Amino acid sequence: MTTRREVANAVRALSMDAVQQANSGHPGAPMGMADIAEVLWNDYLSHNPANPNWSDRDRFVLSNGHASMLLYSLLHLSGYDLPIDEIKNFRQLHSKTPGHPEYGYAPGVETTTGPLGQGIANAVGMAVAERTLGAQFNTADHTIVDHNTWVFLGDGCLMEGISHEACSLAGTLGLGKLIAIYDDNGISIDGEVEGWFTDDTPKRFEAYGWHVIPAVDGHDADAIKAAIAAAKAETGKPTLICARTTIGFGSPNKEGKESSHGAPLGAEEITLAKEKLGWNYGPFEVPNEVYAAWNARDAGEQREAAWQVKFDAYKEANPELAKEFERRMAGELPANWQTDAQAYVQSVVEKAETIASRKASQNALNGFGPLLPEFLGGSADLAGSNLTIWSGSKVIHDDPAGNYLNYGVREFAMTAMTNGMCLHGGFIPYSATFLMFSEYSRNALRMAALMKLQNIFVFTHDSIGLGEDGPTHQPVEQTACLRLMPNMSVWRPCDAVESAIAWKVSVERKAGPSSLIFSRQGLAHQERTAEQLANVERGGYVLHEPAAEPQAVIIATGSEVGLAMEASAQLQANNIAVRVVSMPSTDTFDAQDKSYRDSVLPPALTARMAVEAGMPDLWTKYVGLEGDIMGINTFGESGPAAEVYAHFGITTDALVERVTALVKA
């Protein structure tokens, strides 16, 4: 009979072999966590390798993503569509087994991990999504949402600040189906962590309100099994299992040392390790009886089939709820979305309000929120300023079936958690903070873009226009940085109409996240024809066309569009005809066909001026080297908004003067 240790050794062997063949990678953690993984995946994890997208599967997150060969080995051995050739192709170009787990490459990879700490935060978001979805769809007689979220994490994840943010909130929320297993091996790249990481981790998590199981032998299957059983029995708190392991377990000369962390063991050491482990097989060779012990396809299909029986009964008893559940898990918008959303946009056009775009954003939430039960919003303690609570908001802390989460001052965790909600399915999350504090979220924003998640980020107080709070709060480079991020769509609307359309487009966008950038100060309503209104969705359009042939064009966004319109009127009085282009989304405009882009910015119209209260460099590609850009390339100043704008020379008079100089040049 194959022993549990022999079954676990398959993970160790594949991890050693793959890292050696790639000549790079991290064998130590997979070798150290193999026994834990074997117990979890074979005795507890509810999943179906034949259908990685089964909605009620357990979610498994490898937060210490450098241990990717652990996950790839588990997926391969348990029967996912990840053949041995992909294991052999570890870390090679276009393989399904990149250096860190990448969402969308190999089936069964629930999230992209590697930047330490974000995996545990993703998992907290997944656990929130599971509980909220269950509260919204489960009934007294039928339970169709009922699964756990499991996380492996290491010392590095716990050192990263995001783990403090996310795990603190997880404890407050009492996420009883979240179970984290801490690989307490005492080693990181620089050596033994006792020189820089002496936290009492069990006490730390107890203080957060977690159920903590300390001092578990990570190489004793019975001890691991008992700990996991105790974790599952605790339903009112998340659980942290502290498992003491030996990094590089089985390597005679490198186990327990940093030398096994992030480099191949070497052919000679692998031979010695396999001898010590009793693994008498060649590279990438796994005996049939070990494959049989790992294979989860039959059990997985039985699990999903049993769930399908429950769902069919649910569907018969609650046909409308079942239909809604299927729609949301498929990521489809309501059938009446286009008609009702367009009707709301038209109502905004007719109101013609002059308001701050942050208020226009809240109005859009009130307009679109009733149409979108999949909305799951939240703010990093600034809801009263960024106006993300709408009339139908229900805080999930008070109502488990609600649609709004108070994140507290936890911008990084908030962003990573919403990524987890996206990955879980069933929700379109949005979250909010001041634009300046996107800095705290930056790496999680990048991960949303990397994974092409439909996540909506609301950033208010968008410029020096917030005034008296001064340069610490006045964003200058943040909009430009967001625009530089691949797959991130960025909208900076100029009025309530563009704000509503920005929300509508973001709700419809499936190819990646959207950042919506809104003002604190009031923005004047701009009149548009039907054609201009339709062209807003194209990211850039002609907002004002002079009666005479234009001699120059002003390109503007957000609060500076009003300034551009005022300048064009003054220039017209000076017999200088100027076209005004509003460009709320540069990436959306860039994605249009060349004929449209040339119709907005004709190549022959070379006298071009861009104006935006932020870093000017990006605008060079629109105005050319001979054009002019009115922006800010230093930090802001504290003072009333109008005075700050004047200080930086962003005024109507200054714009008129500079456009005139362009035309006469």
XYZ file of C-alpha atoms in Angstrom, residues 64 117 144 184 350 456 538 605 610 612 622 648:
12
model
C 3.499 32.379 -1.206
C 0.660 39.118 1.041
C -26.321 26.215 -3.021
C 6.359 28.403 9.604
C -31.762 66.596 -19.404
C -14.035 49.341 -10.669
C -15.142 56.521 -27.581
C -4.235 70.677 -37.401
C -3.389 70.054 -23.987
C -4.769 68.958 -17.425
C -1.325 64.055 -28.820
C 0.350 77.157 -11.202
